[in-house]
mmCIF file of C-alpha atoms in Angstrom:
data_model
loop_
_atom_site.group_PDB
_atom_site.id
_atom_site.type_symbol
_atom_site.label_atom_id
_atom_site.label_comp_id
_atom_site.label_asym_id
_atom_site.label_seq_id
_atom_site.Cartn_x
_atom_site.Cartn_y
_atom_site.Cartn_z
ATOM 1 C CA UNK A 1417 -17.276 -22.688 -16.765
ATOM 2 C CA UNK A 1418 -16.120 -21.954 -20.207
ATOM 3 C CA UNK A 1419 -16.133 -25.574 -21.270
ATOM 4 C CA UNK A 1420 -18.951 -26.194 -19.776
ATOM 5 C CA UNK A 1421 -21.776 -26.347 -22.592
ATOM 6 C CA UNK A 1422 -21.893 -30.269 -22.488
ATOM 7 C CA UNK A 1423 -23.574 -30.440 -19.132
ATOM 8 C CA UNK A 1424 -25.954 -28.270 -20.350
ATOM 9 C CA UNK A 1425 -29.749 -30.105 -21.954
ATOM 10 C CA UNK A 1426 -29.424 -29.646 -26.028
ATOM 11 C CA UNK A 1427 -31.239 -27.577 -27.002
ATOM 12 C CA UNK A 1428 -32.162 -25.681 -30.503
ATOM 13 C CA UNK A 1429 -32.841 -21.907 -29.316
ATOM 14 C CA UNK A 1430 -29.557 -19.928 -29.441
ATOM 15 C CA UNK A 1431 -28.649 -17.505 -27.041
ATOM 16 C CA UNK A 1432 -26.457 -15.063 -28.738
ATOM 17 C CA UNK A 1433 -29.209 -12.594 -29.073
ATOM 18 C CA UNK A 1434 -31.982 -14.421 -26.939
ATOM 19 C CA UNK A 1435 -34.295 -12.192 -24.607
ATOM 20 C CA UNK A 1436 -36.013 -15.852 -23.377
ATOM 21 C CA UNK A 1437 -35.377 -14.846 -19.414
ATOM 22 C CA UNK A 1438 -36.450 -18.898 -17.733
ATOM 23 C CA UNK A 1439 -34.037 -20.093 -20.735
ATOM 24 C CA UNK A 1440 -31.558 -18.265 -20.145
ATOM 25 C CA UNK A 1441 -31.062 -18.323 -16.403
ATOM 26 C CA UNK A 1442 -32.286 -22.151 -16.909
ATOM 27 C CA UNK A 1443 -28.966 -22.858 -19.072
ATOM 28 C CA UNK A 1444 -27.045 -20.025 -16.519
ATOM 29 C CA UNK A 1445 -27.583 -22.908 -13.869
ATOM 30 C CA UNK A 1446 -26.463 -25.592 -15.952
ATOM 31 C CA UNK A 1447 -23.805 -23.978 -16.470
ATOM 32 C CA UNK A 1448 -23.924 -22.588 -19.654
ATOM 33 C CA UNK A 1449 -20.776 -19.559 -20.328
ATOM 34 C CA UNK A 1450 -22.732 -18.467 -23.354
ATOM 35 C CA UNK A 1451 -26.071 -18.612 -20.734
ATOM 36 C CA UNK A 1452 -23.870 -16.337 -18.567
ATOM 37 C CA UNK A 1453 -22.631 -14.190 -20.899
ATOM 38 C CA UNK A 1454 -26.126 -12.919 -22.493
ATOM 39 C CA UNK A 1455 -27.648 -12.312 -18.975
ATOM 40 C CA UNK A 1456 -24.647 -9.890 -18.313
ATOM 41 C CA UNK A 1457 -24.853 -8.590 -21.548
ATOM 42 C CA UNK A 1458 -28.315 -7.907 -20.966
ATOM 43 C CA UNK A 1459 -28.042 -6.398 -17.159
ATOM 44 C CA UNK A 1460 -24.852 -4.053 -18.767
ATOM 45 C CA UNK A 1461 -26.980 -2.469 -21.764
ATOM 46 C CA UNK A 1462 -29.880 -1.993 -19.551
ATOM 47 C CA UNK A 1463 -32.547 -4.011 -21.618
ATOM 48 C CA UNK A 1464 -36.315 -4.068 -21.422
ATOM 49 C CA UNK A 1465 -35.869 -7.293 -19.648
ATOM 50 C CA UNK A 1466 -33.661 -6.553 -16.836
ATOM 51 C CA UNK A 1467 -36.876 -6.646 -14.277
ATOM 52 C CA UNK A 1468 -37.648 -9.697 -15.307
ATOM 53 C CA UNK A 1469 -34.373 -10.990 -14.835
ATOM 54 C CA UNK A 1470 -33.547 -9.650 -11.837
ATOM 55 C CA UNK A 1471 -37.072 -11.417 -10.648
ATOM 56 C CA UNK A 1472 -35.514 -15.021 -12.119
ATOM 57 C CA UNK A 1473 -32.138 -14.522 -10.264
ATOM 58 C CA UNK A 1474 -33.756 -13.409 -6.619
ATOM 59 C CA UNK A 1475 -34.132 -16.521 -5.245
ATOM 60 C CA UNK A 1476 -30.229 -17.336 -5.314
ATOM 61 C CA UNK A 1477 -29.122 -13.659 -4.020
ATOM 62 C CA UNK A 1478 -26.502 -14.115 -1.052
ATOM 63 C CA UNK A 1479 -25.238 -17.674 -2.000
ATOM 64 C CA UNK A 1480 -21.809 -16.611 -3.717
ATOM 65 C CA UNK A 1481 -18.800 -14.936 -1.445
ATOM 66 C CA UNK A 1482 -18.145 -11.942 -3.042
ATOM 67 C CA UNK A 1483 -14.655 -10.210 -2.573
ATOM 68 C CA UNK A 1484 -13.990 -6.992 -3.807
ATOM 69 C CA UNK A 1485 -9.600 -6.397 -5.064
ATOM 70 C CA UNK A 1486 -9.208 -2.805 -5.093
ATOM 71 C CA UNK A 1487 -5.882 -0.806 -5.210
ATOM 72 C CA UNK A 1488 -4.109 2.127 -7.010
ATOM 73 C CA UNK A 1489 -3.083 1.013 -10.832
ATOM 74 C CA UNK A 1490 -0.076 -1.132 -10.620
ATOM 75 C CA UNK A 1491 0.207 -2.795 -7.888
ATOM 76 C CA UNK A 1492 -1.152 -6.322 -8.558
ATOM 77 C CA UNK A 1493 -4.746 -6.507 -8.781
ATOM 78 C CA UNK A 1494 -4.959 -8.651 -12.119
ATOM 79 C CA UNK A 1495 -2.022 -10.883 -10.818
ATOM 80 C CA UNK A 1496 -3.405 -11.151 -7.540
ATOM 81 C CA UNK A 1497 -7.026 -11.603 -8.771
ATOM 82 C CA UNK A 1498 -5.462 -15.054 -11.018
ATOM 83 C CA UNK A 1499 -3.650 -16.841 -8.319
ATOM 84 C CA UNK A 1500 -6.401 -16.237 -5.786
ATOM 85 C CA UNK A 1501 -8.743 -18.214 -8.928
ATOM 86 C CA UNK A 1502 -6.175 -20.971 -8.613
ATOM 87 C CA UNK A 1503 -6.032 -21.297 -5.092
ATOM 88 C CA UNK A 1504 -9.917 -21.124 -4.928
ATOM 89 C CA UNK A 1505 -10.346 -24.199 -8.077
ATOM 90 C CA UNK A 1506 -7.572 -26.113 -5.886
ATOM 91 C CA UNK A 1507 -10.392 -26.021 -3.321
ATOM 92 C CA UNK A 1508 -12.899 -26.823 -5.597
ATOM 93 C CA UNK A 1509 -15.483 -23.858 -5.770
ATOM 94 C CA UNK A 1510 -16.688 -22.767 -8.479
ATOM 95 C CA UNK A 1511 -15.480 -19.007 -9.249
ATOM 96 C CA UNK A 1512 -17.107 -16.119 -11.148
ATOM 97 C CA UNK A 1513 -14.373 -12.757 -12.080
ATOM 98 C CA UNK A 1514 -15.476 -9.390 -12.575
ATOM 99 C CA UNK A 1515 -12.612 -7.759 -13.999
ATOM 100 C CA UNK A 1516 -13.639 -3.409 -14.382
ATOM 101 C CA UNK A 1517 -11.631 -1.874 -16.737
ATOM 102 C CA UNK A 1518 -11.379 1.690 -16.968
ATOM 103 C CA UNK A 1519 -13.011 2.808 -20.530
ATOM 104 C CA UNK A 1520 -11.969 6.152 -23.146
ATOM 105 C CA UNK A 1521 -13.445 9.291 -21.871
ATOM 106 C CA UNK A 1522 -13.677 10.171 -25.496
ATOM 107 C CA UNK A 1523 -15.076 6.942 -27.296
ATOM 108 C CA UNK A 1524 -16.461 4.887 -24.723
ATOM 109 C CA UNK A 1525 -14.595 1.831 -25.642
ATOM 110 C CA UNK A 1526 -11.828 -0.150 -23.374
ATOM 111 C CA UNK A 1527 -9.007 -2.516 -23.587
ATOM 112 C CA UNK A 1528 -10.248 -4.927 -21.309
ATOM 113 C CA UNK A 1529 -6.727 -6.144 -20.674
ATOM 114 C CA UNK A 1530 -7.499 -7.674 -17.000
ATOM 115 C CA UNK A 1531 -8.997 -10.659 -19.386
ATOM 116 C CA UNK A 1532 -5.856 -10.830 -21.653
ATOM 117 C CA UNK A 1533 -4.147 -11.604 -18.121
ATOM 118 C CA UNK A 1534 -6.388 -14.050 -16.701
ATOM 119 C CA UNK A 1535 -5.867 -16.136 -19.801
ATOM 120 C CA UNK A 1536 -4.727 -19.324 -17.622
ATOM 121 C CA UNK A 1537 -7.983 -20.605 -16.309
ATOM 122 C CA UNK A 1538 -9.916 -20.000 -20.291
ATOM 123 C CA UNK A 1539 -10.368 -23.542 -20.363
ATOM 124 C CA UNK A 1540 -11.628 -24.302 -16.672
ATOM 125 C CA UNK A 1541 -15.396 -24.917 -16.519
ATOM 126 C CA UNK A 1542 -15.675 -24.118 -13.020
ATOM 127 C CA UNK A 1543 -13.919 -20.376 -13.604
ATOM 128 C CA UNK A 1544 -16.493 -17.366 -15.915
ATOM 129 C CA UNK A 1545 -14.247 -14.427 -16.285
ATOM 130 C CA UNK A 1546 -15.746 -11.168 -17.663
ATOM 131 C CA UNK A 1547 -14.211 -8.122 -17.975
ATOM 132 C CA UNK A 1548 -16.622 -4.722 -17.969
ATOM 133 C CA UNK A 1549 -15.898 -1.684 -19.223
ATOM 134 C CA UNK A 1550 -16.498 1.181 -16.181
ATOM 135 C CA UNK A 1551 -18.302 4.011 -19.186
ATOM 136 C CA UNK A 1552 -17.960 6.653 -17.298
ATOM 137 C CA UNK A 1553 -19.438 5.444 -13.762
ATOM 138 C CA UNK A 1554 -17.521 6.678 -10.627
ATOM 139 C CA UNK A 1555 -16.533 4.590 -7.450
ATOM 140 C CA UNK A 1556 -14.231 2.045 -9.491
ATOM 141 C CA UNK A 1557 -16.995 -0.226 -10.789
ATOM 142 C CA UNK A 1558 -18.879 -0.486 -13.310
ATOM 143 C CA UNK A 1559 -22.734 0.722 -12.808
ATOM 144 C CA UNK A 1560 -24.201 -2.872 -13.882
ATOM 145 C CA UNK A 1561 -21.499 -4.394 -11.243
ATOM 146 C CA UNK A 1562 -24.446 -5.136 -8.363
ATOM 147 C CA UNK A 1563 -26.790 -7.364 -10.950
ATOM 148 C CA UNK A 1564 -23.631 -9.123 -12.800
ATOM 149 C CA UNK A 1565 -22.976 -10.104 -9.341
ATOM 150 C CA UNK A 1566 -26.117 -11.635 -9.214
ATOM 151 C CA UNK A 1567 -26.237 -13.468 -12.557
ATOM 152 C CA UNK A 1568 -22.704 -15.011 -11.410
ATOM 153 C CA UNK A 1569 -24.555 -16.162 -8.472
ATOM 154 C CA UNK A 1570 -27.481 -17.636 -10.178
ATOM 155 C CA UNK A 1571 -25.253 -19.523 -12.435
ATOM 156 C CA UNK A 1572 -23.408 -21.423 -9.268
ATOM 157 C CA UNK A 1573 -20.431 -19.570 -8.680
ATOM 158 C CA UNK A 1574 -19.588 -20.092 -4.637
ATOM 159 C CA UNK A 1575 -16.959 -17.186 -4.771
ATOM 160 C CA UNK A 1576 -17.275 -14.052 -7.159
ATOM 161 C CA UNK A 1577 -14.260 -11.878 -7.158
ATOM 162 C CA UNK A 1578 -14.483 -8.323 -8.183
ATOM 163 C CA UNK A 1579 -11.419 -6.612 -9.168
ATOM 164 C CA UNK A 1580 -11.674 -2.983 -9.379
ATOM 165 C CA UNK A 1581 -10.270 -0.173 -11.924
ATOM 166 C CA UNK A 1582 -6.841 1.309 -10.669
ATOM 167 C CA UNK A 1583 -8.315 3.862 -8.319
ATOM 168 C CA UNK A 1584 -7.665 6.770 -5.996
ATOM 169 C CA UNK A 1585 -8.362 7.584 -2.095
ATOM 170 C CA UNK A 1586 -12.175 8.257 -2.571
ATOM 171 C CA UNK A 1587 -13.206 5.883 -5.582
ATOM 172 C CA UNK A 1588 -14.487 3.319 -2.253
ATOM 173 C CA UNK A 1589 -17.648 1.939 -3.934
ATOM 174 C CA UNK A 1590 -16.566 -1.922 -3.768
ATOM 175 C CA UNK A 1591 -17.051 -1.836 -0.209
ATOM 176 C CA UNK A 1592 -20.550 -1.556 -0.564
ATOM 177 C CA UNK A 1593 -20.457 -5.074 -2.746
ATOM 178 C CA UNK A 1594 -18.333 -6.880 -1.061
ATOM 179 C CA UNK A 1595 -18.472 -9.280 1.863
ATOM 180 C CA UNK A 1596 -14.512 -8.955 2.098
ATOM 181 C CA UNK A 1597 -12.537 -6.121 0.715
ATOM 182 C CA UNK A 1598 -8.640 -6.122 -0.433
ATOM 183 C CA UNK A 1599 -7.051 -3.010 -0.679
ATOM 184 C CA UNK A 1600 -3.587 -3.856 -2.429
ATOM 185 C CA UNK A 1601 -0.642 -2.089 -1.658
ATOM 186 C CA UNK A 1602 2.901 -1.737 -3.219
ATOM 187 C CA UNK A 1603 6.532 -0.658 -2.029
ATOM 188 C CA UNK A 1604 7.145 2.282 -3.398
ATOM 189 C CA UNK A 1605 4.371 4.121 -4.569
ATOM 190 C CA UNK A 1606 3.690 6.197 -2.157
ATOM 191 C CA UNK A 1607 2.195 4.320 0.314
ATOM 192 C CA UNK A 1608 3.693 5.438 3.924
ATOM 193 C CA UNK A 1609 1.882 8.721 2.724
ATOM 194 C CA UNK A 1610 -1.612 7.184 1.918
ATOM 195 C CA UNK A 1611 -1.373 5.254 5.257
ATOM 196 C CA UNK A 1612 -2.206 8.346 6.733
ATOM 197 C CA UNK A 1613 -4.775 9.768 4.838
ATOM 198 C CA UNK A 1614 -8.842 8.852 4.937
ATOM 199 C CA UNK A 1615 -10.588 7.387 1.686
ATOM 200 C CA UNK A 1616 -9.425 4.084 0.604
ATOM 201 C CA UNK A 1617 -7.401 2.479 3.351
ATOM 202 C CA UNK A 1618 -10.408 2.507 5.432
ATOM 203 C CA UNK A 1619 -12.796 0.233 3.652
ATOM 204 C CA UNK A 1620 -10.425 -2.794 3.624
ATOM 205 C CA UNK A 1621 -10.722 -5.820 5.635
ATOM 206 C CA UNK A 1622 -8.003 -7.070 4.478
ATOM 207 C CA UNK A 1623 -4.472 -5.419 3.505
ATOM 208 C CA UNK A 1624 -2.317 -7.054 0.720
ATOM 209 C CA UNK A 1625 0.825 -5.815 0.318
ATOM 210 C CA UNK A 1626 1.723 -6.924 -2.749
ATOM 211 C CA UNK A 1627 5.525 -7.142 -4.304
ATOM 212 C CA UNK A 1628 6.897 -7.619 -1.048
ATOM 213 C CA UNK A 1629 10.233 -8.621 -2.356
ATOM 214 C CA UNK A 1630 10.931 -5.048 -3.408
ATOM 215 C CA UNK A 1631 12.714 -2.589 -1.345
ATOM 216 C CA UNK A 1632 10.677 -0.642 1.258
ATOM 217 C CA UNK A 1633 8.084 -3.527 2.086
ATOM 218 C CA UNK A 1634 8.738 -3.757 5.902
ATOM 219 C CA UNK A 1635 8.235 0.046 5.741
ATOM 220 C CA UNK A 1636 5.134 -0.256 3.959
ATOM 221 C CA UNK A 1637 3.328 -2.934 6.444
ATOM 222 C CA UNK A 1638 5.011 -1.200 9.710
ATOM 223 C CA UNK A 1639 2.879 2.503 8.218
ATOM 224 C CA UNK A 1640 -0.193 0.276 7.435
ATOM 225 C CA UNK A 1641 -0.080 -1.376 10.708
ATOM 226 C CA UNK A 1642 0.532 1.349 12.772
ATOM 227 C CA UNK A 1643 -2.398 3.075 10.614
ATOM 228 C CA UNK A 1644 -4.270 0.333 12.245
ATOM 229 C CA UNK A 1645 -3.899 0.236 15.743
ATOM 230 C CA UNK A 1646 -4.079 4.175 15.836
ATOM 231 C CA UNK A 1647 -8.027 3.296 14.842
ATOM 232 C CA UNK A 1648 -10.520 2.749 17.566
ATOM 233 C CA UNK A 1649 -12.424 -0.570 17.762
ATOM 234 C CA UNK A 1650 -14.897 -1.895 20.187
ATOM 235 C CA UNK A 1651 -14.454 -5.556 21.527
ATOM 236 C CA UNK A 1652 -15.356 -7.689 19.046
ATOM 237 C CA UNK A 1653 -14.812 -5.563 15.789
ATOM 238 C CA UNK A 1654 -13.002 -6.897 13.236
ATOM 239 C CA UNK A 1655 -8.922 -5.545 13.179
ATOM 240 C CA UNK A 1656 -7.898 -5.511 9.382
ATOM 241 C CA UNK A 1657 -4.831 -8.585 8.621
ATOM 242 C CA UNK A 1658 -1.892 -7.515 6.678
ATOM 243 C CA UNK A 1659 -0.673 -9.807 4.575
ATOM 244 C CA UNK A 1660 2.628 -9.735 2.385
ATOM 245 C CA UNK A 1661 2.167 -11.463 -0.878
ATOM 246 C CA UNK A 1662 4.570 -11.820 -4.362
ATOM 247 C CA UNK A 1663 1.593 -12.331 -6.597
ATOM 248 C CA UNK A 1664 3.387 -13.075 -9.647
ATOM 249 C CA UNK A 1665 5.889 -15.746 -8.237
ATOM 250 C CA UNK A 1666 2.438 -17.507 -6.282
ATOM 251 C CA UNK A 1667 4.084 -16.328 -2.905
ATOM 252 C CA UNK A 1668 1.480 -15.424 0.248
ATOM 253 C CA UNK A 1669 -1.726 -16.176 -2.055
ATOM 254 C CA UNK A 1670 -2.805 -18.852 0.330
ATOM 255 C CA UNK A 1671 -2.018 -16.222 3.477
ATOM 256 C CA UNK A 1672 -4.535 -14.078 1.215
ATOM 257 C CA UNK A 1673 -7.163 -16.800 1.267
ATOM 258 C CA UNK A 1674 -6.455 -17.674 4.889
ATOM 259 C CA UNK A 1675 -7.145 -14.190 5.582
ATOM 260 C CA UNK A 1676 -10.525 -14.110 4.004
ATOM 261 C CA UNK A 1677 -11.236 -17.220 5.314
ATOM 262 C CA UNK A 1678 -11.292 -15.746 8.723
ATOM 263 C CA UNK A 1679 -13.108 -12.740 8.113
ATOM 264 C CA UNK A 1680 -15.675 -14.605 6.422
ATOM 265 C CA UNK A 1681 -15.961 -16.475 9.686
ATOM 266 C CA UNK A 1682 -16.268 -13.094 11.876
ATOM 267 C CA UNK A 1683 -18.649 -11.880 9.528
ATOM 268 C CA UNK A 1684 -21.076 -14.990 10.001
ATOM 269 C CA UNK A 1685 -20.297 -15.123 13.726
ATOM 270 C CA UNK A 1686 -21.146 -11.221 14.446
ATOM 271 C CA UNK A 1687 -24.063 -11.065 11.880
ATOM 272 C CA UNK A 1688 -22.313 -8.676 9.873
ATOM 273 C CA UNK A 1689 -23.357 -10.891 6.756
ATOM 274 C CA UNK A 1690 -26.579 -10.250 6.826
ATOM 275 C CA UNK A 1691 -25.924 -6.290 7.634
ATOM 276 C CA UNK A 1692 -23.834 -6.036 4.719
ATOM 277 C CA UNK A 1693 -26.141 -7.880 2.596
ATOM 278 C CA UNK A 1694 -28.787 -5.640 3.689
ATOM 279 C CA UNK A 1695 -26.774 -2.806 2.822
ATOM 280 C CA UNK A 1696 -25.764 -3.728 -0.480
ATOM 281 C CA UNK A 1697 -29.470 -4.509 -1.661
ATOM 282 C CA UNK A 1698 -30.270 -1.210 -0.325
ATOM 283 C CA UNK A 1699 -27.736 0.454 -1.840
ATOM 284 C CA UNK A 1700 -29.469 -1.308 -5.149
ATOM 285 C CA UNK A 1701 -33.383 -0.314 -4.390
ATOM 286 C CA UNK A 1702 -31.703 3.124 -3.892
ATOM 287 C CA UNK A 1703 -30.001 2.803 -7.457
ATOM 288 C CA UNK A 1704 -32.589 1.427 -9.317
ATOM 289 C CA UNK A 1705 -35.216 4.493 -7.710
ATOM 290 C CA UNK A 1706 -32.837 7.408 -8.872
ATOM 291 C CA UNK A 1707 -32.416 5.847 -12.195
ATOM 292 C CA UNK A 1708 -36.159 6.085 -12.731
ATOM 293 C CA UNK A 1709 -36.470 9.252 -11.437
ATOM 294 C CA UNK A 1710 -33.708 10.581 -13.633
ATOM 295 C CA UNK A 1711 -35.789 8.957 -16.200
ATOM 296 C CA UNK A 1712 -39.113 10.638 -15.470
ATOM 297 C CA UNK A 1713 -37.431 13.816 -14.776
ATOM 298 C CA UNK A 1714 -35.822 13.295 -18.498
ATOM 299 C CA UNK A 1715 -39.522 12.771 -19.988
ATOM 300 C CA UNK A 1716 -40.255 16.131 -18.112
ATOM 301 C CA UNK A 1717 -37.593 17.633 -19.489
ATOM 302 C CA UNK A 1718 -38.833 17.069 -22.758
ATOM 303 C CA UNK A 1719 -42.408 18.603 -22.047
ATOM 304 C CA UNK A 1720 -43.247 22.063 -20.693
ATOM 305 C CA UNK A 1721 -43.387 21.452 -16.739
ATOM 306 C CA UNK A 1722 -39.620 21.733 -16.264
ATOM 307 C CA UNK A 1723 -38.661 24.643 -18.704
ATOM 308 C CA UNK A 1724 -41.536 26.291 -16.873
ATOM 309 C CA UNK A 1725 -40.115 25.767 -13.744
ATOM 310 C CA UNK A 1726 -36.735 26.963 -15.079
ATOM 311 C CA UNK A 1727 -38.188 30.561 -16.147
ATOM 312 C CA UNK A 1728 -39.751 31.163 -13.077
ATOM 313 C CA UNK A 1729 -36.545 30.212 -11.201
ATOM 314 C CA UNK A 1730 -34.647 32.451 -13.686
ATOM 315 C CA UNK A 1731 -37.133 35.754 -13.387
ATOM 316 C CA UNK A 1732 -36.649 35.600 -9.748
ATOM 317 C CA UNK A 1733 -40.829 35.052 -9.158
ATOM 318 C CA UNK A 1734 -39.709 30.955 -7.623
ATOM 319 C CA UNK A 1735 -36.679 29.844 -5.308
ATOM 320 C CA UNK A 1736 -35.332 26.227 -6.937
ATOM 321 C CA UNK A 1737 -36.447 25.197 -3.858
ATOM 322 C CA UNK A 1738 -39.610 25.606 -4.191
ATOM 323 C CA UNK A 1739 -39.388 24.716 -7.589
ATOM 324 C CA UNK A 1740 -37.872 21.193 -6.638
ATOM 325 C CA UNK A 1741 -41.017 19.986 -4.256
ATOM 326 C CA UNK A 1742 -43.430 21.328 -7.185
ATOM 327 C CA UNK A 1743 -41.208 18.922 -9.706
ATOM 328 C CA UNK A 1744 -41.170 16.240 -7.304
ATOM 329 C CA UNK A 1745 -44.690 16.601 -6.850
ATOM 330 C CA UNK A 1746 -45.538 16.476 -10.422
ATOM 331 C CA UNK A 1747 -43.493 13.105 -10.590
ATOM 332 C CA UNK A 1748 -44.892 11.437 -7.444
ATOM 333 C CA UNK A 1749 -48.675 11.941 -9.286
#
């Protein structure tokens, strides 16, 4: 998508700093990287316009796959991540990368190596790599994740890959993007452990053990599958694949895709599409209404219902609870 910009109608209004929402997703469409870039650029700083382009981008929710890459740090994600963008161009989709970086608890900024790695397919116009920094948010995304997803899907991608930070047992977020989620796994690092313990190993549809020619990688899938048939399923339910992959040599990427390819087909086939792409734009509506009620409840902050609240809490003369429906109440008129 990067080299893109011929396809696209000339025309005289830049879009470095444009806020021109039909232009923008207009040129998105064509296929414009630049197009692309401002919409996400827009969605991440939170601008006036974001309304107006999430209303632009709603009629082309659910077209693109997503799959979410998710793992502890180290164990392949980035690698992974750029092979699986090969073997997806080989098959001719179109392919949008959201690469989450973690970003400095102290100056907000980040490397955004997982770019820097995914340098091979800068010149493909069918591939629009971005790399976001996480600021702060939890869960091993990045807050504007959800509507970058959507701008990747406006502008044509048929498969959008999300690659999460390095995370822990309980940073689980991605599940609630993605259609398909990888959990990657690695030969020593602690693995046979984890395989045991709730958080992370339970939102994956599909497990990648990744540097299987290491030492301790039959272990490592014998722990993950036992892990696996120890769970209880009804008939029907999906069992998680295991798949043993050597990411940076190319080895078991197309097992990978194979692997997605048939959940994707169980997904469609038991109407769990749908369910999860319920669930995810509820999990947005949900979003969007606490941010604006952290907003309002900011605004209140700032004026005298609030501190009054807090004194009476503090004298003793109101419970919080109490104090909370009188807030909410104040909000809601």
């Amino acid at each position: 998508m990067t080299d893109a910009v011929d396809h696209v109608p000339a025309a005289a209004t830049p879009v470095r700093r444009s806020r021109d929402v039909p232009m923008l997703v207009e040129r998105a469409r064509a296929g414009d990287p630049r197009a692309v870039a401002r919409l996400i650029t827009l969605v991440e700083s939170g601008d006036e316009t974001l309304p107006r382009i999430a209303a632009a981008l709603a009629p082309y929710a659910g077209q693109a796959q997503v799959v979410g890459l998710t793992g502890s740090p180290g164990v392949g994600k980035s690698t992974t991540t750029n092979e699986l963008v090969r073997a997806l161009r080989a098959r001719g989709h179109r392919v949008g990368v959201l690469a989450i970086d973690p970003s400095s608890p102290f100056t907000g900024g980040a490397i955004l190596g997982d770019r820097v790695r995914m340098q091979d397919h800068a010149t493909d116009p069918g591939v629009y790599i971005r790399s976001m920094s996480s600021r702060g948010h939890l869960g091993g995304l990045s807050a504007a994740t959800p509507q970058a997803v959507r701008v990747l899907e406006g502008a044509g991608c048929d498969v959008v890959l999300v690659e999460t930070v390095g995370v822990g047992q309980a940073e689980v977020e991605v599940a609630s993007l993605a259609d398909t989620t990888l959990v990657l796994l690695a030969p020593g690092m602690g693995d046979a452990i984890q395989a045991v313990k709730a958080g992370i190993l339970e939102i994956a549809d599909v497990f990648v053990v990744n540097k299987a020619d290491r030492d301790g990688a039959d272990a490592t899938v014998r722990d993950i599958q036992g892990m696996i048939a120890l769970g209880e399923r009804g008939p029907g339910q999906w069992r998680p694949q295991v798949v043993r992959a050597v990411a940076a040599r190319g080895e078991g990427i197309d097992d990978i895709a194979a692997a997605i390819d048939k959940h994707r087909g169980w997904l469609v086939e038991h109407g769990e599409l749908r369910r999860r792409q319920e669930a995810r734009a509820a999990a947005e509506i949900e979003a969007i209404a606490l941010g604006a009620l952290r907003d309002r409840i900011g605004s209140l902050r700032d004026g005298t219902e609030l501190p009054a609240l807090a004194a009476k809490v503090a004298e003793g003369s109101l419970d919080p609870y109490a104090a909370a429906d009188q807030l909410l109440t104040q909000i809601a008129s």
